[in-house]
Coordinates of C-alpha atoms (C1' of nucleotides) in Angstrom, one line a residue:
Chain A
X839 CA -29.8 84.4 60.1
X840 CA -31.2 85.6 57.0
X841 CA -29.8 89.0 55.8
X842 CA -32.3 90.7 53.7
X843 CA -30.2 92.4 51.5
X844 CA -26.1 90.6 51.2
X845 CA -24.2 92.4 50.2
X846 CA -23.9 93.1 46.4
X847 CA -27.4 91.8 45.9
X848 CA -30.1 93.6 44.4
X849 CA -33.9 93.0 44.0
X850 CA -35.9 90.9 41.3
X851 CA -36.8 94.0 38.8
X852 CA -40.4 94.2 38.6
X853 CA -42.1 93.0 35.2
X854 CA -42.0 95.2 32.5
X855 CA -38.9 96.7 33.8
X856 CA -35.9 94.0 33.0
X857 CA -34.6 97.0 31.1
X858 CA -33.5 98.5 34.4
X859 CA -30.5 96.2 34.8
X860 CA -29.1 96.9 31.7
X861 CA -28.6 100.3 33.1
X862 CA -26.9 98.9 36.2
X863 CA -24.4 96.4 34.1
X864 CA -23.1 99.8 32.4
X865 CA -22.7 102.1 35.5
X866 CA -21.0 98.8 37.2
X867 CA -19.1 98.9 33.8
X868 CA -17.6 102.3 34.1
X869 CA -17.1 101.9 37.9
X870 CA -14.4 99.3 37.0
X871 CA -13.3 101.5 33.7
X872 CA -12.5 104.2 36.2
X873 CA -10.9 101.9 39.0
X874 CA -8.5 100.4 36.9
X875 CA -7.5 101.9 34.2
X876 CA -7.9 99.5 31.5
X877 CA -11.2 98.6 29.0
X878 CA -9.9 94.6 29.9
X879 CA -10.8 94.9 33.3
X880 CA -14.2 95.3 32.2
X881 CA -15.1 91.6 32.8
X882 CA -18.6 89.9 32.4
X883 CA -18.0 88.5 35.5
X884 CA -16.7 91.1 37.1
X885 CA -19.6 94.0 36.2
X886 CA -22.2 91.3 36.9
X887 CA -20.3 90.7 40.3
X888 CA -21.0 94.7 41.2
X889 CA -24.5 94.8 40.1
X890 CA -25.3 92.2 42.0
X891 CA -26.3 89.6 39.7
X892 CA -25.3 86.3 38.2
X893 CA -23.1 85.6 35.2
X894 CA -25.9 84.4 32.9
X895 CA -28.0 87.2 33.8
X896 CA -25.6 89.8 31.6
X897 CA -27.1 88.0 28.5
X898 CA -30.2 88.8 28.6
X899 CA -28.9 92.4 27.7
X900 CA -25.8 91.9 25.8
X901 CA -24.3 89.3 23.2
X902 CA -21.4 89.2 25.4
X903 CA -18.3 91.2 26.7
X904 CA -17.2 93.0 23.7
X905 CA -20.6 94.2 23.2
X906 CA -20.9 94.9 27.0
X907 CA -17.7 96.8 26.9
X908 CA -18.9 99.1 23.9
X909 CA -21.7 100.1 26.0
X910 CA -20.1 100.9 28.3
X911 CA -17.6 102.8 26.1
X912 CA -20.1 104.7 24.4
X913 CA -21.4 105.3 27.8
X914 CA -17.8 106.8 28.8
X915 CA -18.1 109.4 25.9
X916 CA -21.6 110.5 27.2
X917 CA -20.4 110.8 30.0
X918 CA -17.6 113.0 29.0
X919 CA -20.1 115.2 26.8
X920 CA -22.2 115.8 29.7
X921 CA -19.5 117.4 31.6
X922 CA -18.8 119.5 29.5
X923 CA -21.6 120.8 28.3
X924 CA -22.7 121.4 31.9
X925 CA -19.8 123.2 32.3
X926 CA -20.8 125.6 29.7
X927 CA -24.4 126.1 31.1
X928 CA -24.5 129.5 32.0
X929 CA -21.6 131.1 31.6
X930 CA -22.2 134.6 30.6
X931 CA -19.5 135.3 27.9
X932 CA -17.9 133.5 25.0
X933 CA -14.3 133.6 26.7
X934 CA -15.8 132.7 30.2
X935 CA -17.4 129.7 28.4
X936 CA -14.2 128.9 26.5
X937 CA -12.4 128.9 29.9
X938 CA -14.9 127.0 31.3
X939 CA -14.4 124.0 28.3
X940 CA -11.2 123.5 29.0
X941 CA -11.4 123.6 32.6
X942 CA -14.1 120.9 32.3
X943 CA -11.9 119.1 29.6
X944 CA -8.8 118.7 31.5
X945 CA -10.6 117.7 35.1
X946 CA -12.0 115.1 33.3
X947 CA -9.1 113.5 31.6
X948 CA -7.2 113.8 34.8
X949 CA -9.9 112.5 37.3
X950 CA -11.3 109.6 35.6
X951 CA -8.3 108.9 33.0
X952 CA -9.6 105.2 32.0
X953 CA -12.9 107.1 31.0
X954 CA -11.0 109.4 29.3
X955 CA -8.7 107.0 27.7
X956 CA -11.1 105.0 26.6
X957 CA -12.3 107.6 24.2
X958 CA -9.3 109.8 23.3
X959 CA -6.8 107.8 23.3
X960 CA -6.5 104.3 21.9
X961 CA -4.3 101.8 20.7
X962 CA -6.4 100.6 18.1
X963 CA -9.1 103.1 16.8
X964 CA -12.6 102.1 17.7
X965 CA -15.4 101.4 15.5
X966 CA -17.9 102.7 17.8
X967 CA -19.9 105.3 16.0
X968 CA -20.0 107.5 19.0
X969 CA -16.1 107.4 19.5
X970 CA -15.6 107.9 15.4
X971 CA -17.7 111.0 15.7
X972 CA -16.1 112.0 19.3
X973 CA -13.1 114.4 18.2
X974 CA -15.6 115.8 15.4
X975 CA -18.4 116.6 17.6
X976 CA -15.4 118.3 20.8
X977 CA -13.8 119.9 17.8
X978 CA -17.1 121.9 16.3
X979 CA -17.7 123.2 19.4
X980 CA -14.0 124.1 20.1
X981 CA -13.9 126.0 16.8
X982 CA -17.2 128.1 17.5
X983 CA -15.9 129.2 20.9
X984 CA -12.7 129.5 19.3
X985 CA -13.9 132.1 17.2
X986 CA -16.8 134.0 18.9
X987 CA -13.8 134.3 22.4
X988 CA -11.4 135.8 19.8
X989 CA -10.1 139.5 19.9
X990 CA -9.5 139.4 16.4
X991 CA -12.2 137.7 14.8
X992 CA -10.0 134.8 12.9
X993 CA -10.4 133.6 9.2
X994 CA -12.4 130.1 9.8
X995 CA -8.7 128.4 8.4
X996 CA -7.1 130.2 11.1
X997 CA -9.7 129.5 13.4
X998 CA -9.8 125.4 12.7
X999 CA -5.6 126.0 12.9
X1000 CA -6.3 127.2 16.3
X1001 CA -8.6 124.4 17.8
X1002 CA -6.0 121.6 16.6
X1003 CA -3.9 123.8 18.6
X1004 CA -6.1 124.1 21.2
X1005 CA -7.0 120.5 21.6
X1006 CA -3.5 119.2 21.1
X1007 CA -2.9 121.2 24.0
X1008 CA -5.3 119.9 26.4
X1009 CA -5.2 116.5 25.1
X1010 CA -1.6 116.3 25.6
X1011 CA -1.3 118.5 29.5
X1012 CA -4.5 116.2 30.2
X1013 CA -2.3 113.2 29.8
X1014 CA 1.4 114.1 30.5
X1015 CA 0.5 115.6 33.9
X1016 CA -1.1 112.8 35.7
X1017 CA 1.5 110.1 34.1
X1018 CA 4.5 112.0 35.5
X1019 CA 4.0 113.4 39.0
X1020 CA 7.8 113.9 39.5
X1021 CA 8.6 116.3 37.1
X1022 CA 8.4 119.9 38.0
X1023 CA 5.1 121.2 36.2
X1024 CA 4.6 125.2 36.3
X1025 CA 1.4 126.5 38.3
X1026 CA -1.5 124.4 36.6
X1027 CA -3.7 127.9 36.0
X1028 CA -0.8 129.1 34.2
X1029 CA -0.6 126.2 31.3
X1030 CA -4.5 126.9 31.4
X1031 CA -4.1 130.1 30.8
X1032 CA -1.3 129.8 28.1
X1033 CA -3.9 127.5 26.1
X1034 CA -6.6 130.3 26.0
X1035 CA -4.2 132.9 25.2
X1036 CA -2.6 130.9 22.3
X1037 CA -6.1 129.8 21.0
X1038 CA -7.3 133.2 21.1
X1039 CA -5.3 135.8 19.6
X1040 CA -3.5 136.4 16.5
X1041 CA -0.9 133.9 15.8
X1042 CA 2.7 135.1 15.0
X1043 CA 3.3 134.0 11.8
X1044 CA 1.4 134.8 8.4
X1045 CA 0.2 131.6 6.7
X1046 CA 3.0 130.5 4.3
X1047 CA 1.9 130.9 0.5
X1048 CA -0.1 128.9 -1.3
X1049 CA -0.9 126.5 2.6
X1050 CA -4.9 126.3 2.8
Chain B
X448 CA 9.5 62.0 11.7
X449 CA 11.9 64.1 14.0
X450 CA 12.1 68.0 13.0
X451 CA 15.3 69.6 14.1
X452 CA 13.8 72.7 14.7
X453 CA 9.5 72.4 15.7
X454 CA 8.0 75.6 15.6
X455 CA 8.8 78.0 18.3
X456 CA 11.5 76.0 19.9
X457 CA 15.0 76.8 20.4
X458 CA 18.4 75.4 21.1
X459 CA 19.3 74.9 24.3
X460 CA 22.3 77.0 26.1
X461 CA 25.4 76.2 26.4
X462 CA 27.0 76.3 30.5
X463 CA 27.6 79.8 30.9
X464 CA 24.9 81.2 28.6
X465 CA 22.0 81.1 30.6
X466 CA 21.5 85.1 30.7
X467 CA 20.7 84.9 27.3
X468 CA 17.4 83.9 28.0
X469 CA 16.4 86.7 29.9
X470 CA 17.4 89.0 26.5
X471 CA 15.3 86.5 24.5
X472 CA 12.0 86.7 27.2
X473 CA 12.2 90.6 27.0
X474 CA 12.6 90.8 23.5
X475 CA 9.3 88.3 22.8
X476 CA 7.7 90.8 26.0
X477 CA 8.7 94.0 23.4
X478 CA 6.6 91.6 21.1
X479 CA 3.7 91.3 23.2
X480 CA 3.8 94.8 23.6
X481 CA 3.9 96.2 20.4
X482 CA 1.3 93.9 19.0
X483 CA -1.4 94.4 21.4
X484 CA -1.1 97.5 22.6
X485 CA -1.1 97.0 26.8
X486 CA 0.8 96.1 29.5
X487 CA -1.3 93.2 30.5
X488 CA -0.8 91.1 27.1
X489 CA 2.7 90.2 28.7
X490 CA 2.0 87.3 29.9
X491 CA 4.4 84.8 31.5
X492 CA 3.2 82.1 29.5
X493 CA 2.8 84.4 26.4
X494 CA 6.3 85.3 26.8
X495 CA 7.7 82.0 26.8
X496 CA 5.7 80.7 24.2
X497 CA 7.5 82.6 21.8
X498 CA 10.9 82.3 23.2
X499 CA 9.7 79.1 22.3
X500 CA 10.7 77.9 26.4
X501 CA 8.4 76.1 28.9
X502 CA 6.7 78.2 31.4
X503 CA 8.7 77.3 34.7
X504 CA 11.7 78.5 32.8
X505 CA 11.0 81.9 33.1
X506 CA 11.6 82.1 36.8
X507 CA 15.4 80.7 36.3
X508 CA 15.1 84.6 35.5
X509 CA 12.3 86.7 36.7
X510 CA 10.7 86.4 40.1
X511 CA 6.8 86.5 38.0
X512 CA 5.0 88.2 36.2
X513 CA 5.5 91.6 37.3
X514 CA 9.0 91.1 37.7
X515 CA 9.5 90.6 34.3
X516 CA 6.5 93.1 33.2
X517 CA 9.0 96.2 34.7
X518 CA 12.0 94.7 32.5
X519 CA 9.7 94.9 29.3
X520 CA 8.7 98.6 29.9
X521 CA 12.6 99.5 31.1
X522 CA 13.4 98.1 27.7
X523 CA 10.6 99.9 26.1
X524 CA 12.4 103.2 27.6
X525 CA 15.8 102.2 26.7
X526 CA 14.2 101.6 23.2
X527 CA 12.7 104.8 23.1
X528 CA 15.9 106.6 24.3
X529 CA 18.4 104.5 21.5
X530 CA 15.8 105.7 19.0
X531 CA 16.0 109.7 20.2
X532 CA 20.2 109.3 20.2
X533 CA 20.4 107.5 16.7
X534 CA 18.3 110.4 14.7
X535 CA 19.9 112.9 16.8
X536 CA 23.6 111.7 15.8
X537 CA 25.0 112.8 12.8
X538 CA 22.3 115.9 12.6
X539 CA 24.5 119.4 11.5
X540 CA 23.4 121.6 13.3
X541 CA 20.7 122.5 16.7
X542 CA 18.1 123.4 14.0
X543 CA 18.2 120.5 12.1
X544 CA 18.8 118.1 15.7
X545 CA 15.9 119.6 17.2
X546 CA 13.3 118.6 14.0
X547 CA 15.1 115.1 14.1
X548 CA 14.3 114.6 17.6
X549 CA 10.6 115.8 17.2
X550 CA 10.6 113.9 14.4
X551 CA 12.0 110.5 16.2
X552 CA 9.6 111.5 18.9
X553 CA 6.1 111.4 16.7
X554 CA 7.5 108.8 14.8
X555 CA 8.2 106.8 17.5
X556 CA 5.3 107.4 19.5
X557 CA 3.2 106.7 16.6
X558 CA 4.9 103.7 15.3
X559 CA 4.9 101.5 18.6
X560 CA 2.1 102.6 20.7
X561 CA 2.1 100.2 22.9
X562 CA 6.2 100.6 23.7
X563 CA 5.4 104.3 24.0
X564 CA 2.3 104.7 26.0
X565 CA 3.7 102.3 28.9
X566 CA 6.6 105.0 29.3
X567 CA 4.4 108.2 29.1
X568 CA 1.1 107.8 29.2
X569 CA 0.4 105.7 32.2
X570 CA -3.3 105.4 34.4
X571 CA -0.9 104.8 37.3
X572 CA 2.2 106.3 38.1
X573 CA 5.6 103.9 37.0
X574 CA 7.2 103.3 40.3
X575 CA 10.4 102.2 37.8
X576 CA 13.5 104.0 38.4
X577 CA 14.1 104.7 34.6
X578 CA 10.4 105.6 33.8
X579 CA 10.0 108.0 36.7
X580 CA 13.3 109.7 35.2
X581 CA 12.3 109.3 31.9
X582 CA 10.6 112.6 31.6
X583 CA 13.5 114.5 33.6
X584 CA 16.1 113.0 31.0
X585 CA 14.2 113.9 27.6
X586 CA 13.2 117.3 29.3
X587 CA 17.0 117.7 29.7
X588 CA 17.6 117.3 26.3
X589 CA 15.1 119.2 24.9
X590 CA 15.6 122.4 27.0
X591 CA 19.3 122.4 25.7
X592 CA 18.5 121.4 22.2
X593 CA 15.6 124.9 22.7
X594 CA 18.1 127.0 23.8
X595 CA 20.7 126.0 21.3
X596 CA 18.1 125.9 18.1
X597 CA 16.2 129.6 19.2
X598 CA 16.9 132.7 17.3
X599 CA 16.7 134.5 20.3
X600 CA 18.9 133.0 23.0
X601 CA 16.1 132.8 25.3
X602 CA 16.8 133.2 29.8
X603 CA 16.5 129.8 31.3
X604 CA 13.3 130.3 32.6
X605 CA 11.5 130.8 29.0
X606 CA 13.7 127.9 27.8
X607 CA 11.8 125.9 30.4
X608 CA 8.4 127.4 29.5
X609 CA 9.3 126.4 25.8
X610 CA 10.5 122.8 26.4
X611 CA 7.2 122.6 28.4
X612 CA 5.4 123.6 25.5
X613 CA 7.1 121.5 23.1
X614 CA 6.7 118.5 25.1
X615 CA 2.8 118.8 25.5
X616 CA 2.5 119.6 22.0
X617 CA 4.6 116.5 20.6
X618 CA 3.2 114.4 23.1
X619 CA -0.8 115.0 22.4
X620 CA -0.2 115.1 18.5
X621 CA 1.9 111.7 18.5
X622 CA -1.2 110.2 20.7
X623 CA -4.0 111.7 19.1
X624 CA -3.8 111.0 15.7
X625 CA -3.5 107.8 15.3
X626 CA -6.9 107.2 18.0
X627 CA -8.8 109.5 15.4
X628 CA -7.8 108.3 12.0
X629 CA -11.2 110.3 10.5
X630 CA -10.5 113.5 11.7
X631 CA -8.9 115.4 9.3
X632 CA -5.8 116.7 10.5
X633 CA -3.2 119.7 8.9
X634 CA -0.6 118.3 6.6
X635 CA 2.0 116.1 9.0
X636 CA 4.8 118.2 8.2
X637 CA 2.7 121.6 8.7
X638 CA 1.8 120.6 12.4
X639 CA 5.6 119.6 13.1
X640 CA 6.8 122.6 11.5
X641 CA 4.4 124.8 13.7
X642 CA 5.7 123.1 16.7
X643 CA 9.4 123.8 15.9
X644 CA 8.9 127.3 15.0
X645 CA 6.9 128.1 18.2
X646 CA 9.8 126.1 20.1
X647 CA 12.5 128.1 18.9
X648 CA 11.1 132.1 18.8
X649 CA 10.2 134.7 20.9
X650 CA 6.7 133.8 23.1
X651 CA 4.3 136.4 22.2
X652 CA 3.2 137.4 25.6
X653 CA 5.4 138.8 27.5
X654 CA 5.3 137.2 30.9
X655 CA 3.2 138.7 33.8
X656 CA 4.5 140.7 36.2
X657 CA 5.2 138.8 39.6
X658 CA 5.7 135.1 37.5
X659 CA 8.7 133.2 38.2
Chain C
dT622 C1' -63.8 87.8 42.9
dG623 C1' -61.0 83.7 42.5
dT624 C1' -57.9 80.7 40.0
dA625 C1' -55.1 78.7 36.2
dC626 C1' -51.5 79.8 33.4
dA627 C1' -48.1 82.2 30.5
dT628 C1' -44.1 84.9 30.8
dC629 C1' -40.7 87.6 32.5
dA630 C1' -36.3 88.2 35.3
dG631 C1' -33.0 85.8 36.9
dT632 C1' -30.3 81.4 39.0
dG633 C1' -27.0 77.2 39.9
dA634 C1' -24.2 74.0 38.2
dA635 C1' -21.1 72.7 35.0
dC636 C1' -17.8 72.9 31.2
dG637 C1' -13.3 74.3 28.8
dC638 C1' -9.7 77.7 28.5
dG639 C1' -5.5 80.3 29.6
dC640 C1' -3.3 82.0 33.3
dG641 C1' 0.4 81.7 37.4
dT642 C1' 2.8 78.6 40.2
dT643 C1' 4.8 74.3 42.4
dC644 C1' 7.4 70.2 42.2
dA645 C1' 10.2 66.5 41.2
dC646 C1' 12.7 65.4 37.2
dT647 C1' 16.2 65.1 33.0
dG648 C1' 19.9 65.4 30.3
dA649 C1' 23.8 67.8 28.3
dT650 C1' 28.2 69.9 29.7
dG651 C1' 32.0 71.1 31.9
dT652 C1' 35.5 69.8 35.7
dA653 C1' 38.3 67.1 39.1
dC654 C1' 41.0 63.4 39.5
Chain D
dT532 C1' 43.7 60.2 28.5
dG533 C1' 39.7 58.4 30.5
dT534 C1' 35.9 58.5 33.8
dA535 C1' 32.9 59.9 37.7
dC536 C1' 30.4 63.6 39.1
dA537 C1' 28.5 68.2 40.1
dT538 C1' 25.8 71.6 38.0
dC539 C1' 23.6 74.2 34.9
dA540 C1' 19.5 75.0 31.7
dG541 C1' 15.4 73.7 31.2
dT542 C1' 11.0 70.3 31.2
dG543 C1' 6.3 67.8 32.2
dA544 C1' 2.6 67.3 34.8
dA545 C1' -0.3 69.0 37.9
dC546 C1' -2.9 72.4 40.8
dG547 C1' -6.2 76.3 41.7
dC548 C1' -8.1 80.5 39.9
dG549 C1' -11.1 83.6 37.2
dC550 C1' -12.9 84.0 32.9
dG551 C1' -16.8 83.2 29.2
dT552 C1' -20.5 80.3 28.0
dT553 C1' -24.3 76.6 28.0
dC554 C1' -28.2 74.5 29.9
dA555 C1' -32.1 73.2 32.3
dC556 C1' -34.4 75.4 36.0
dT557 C1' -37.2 78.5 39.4
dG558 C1' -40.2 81.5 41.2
dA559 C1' -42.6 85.9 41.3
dT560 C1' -46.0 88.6 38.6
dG561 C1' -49.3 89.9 35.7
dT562 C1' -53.4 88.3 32.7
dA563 C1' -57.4 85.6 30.9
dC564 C1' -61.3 83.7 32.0

DNA sequence: TGTACATCAGTGAACGCGCGTTCACTGATGTAC
DNA sequence: TGTACATCAGTGAACGCGCGTTCACTGATGTAC
């Protein structure tokens, strides 16, 4: 017997397009980012195992596994910045849109948490340009939507106060909740809804003196 | 020549002593730990390279890798807890205990990543005895340290919703930070502060009708 | 239109490495007599 | 008090495995003439 397609394989790209594959190595890449949880399961061997292909072949593309696995990083935050900005997509108002962001935010971190870990939360910070430039880039637009969802139209330090706040928040429910399934975590739309409310109105107390 | 003591190596025990190997293997797996910053850098044979032990000796003690892998992270949470007791001990009063434990908390958290995120921040779920409590016995403490620190003698329930809060907020800062040593964060002690402060007074909201 | 050829995309086999795991063993130390 | 012996703590060598990496190679495909 002769199977035409075994399983795993893939055809020959055609000639100009080698490129293709490169594509492939870095979808395999964040298949195994999100099965396991860990950026050291993301093997050579392993992606090149999904995509069909053999060992030597992931060369042609990359200089090797670290520089496989920041592709596929930086792939992970792209990832992460298309779902949210989906999620914003037509909503019609500044606090639907707000909602909408941290809805987005906190599905992702709790669906694919090696994606999200890979980005937000490291052990060692990464050198990766995109990842650098992650929390600035989520925090902008957190601080616009911040402000124009307000009721009280915020100072911008108040409003920047707010979306550490706010992200802290999400960041931290994001990761707690998933991690510890045992302990007894109110209604999920209820710590949701706490977020917006906190990030949104006044808060309680004045500024001390002389605090920027 | 014949050195005493080669690198690494270590005086054999005496009869009854054998246990103490075990102690010595976790200690070099809190090593491991800390340094890298993942659970899959404790290694058998990592492990009793530096206990400075060939690697058969390790299953006088552990049944493999794994087995030994859950006494490392128990230890990690043991660690953790010692670390929460010590700065609490001694404080004067619920005020000043409650900033000490946020402030053995962060510390903590951001001081040994690695022994912290394998008790809280996990991709999977501990099915450890102590790290499935883990969250249940801190949360313990810090509802009673809430109720005893607030200036308003808050019901159980907003105790609860507080020592939620608290948790979340403690949590995401302690992990975020150091992943995003560019962004530029509040003042350390400002963010504690604000923590504390919205621990320990009246929620602004009052709680919707119908909500347990 | 046919044919030789360059090149592009990818392979197979092999290597050394660190890992977990097994096995028979060694040698110091305490204990029985 | 001396001596044989059981046992305790730990070793050395070897194995298979998956990993990264290299090398010479293959075979389809487009291009030149």
């Amino acid at each position: 017997v002769k199977p035409s397609t075994p399983p795993g394989a893939r055809a020959r790209n055609r000639r100009g397009r080698g490129g293709q594959l490169r594509d492939d190595l870095i979808a395999a890449g964040l298949g195994l980012l999100g099965e396991h949880g860990d950026e050291a399961d993301v093997t050579l061997r392993g992606v090149a195992r999904i995509a069909g292909v053999a060992p030597p072949s992931v060369y042609a593309h990359f200089n090797g596994p670290a520089d496989l696995v920041s592709a596929v990083v930086t792939a992970a935050y792209q990832r992460f910045a298309l779902a949210m900005s989906t999620a914003l997509s037509g909503q019609p108002d500044p606090a639907a849109r707000l909602r909408a962001a941290v809805e987005a935010y906190v599905r992702y971190a709790i669906d694919q948490p090696g994606l999200y870990r890979v980005v937000f939360t490291r052990t060692q910070p990464s050198t990766l340009p995109a990842i650098g430039q992650a929390a600035g880039q989520l925090f902008t637009t957190l601080e616009t939507m911040i402000t124009a969802a307000s009721t009280d139209t915020p100072p911008p330090t108040e409003a920047r106060a707010r979306a550490v706040r706010l992200w802290i928040n999400v960041h931290g429910y994001a990761t707690l909740r998933p991690s510890h399934p045992n302990f007894q975590w109110p209604p999920h739309h209820h710590v949701i809804s706490q977020f917006i409310t906190d990030a949104t109105r006044n808060s309680q107390d004045q500024p001390p003196a002389g605090t920027a």
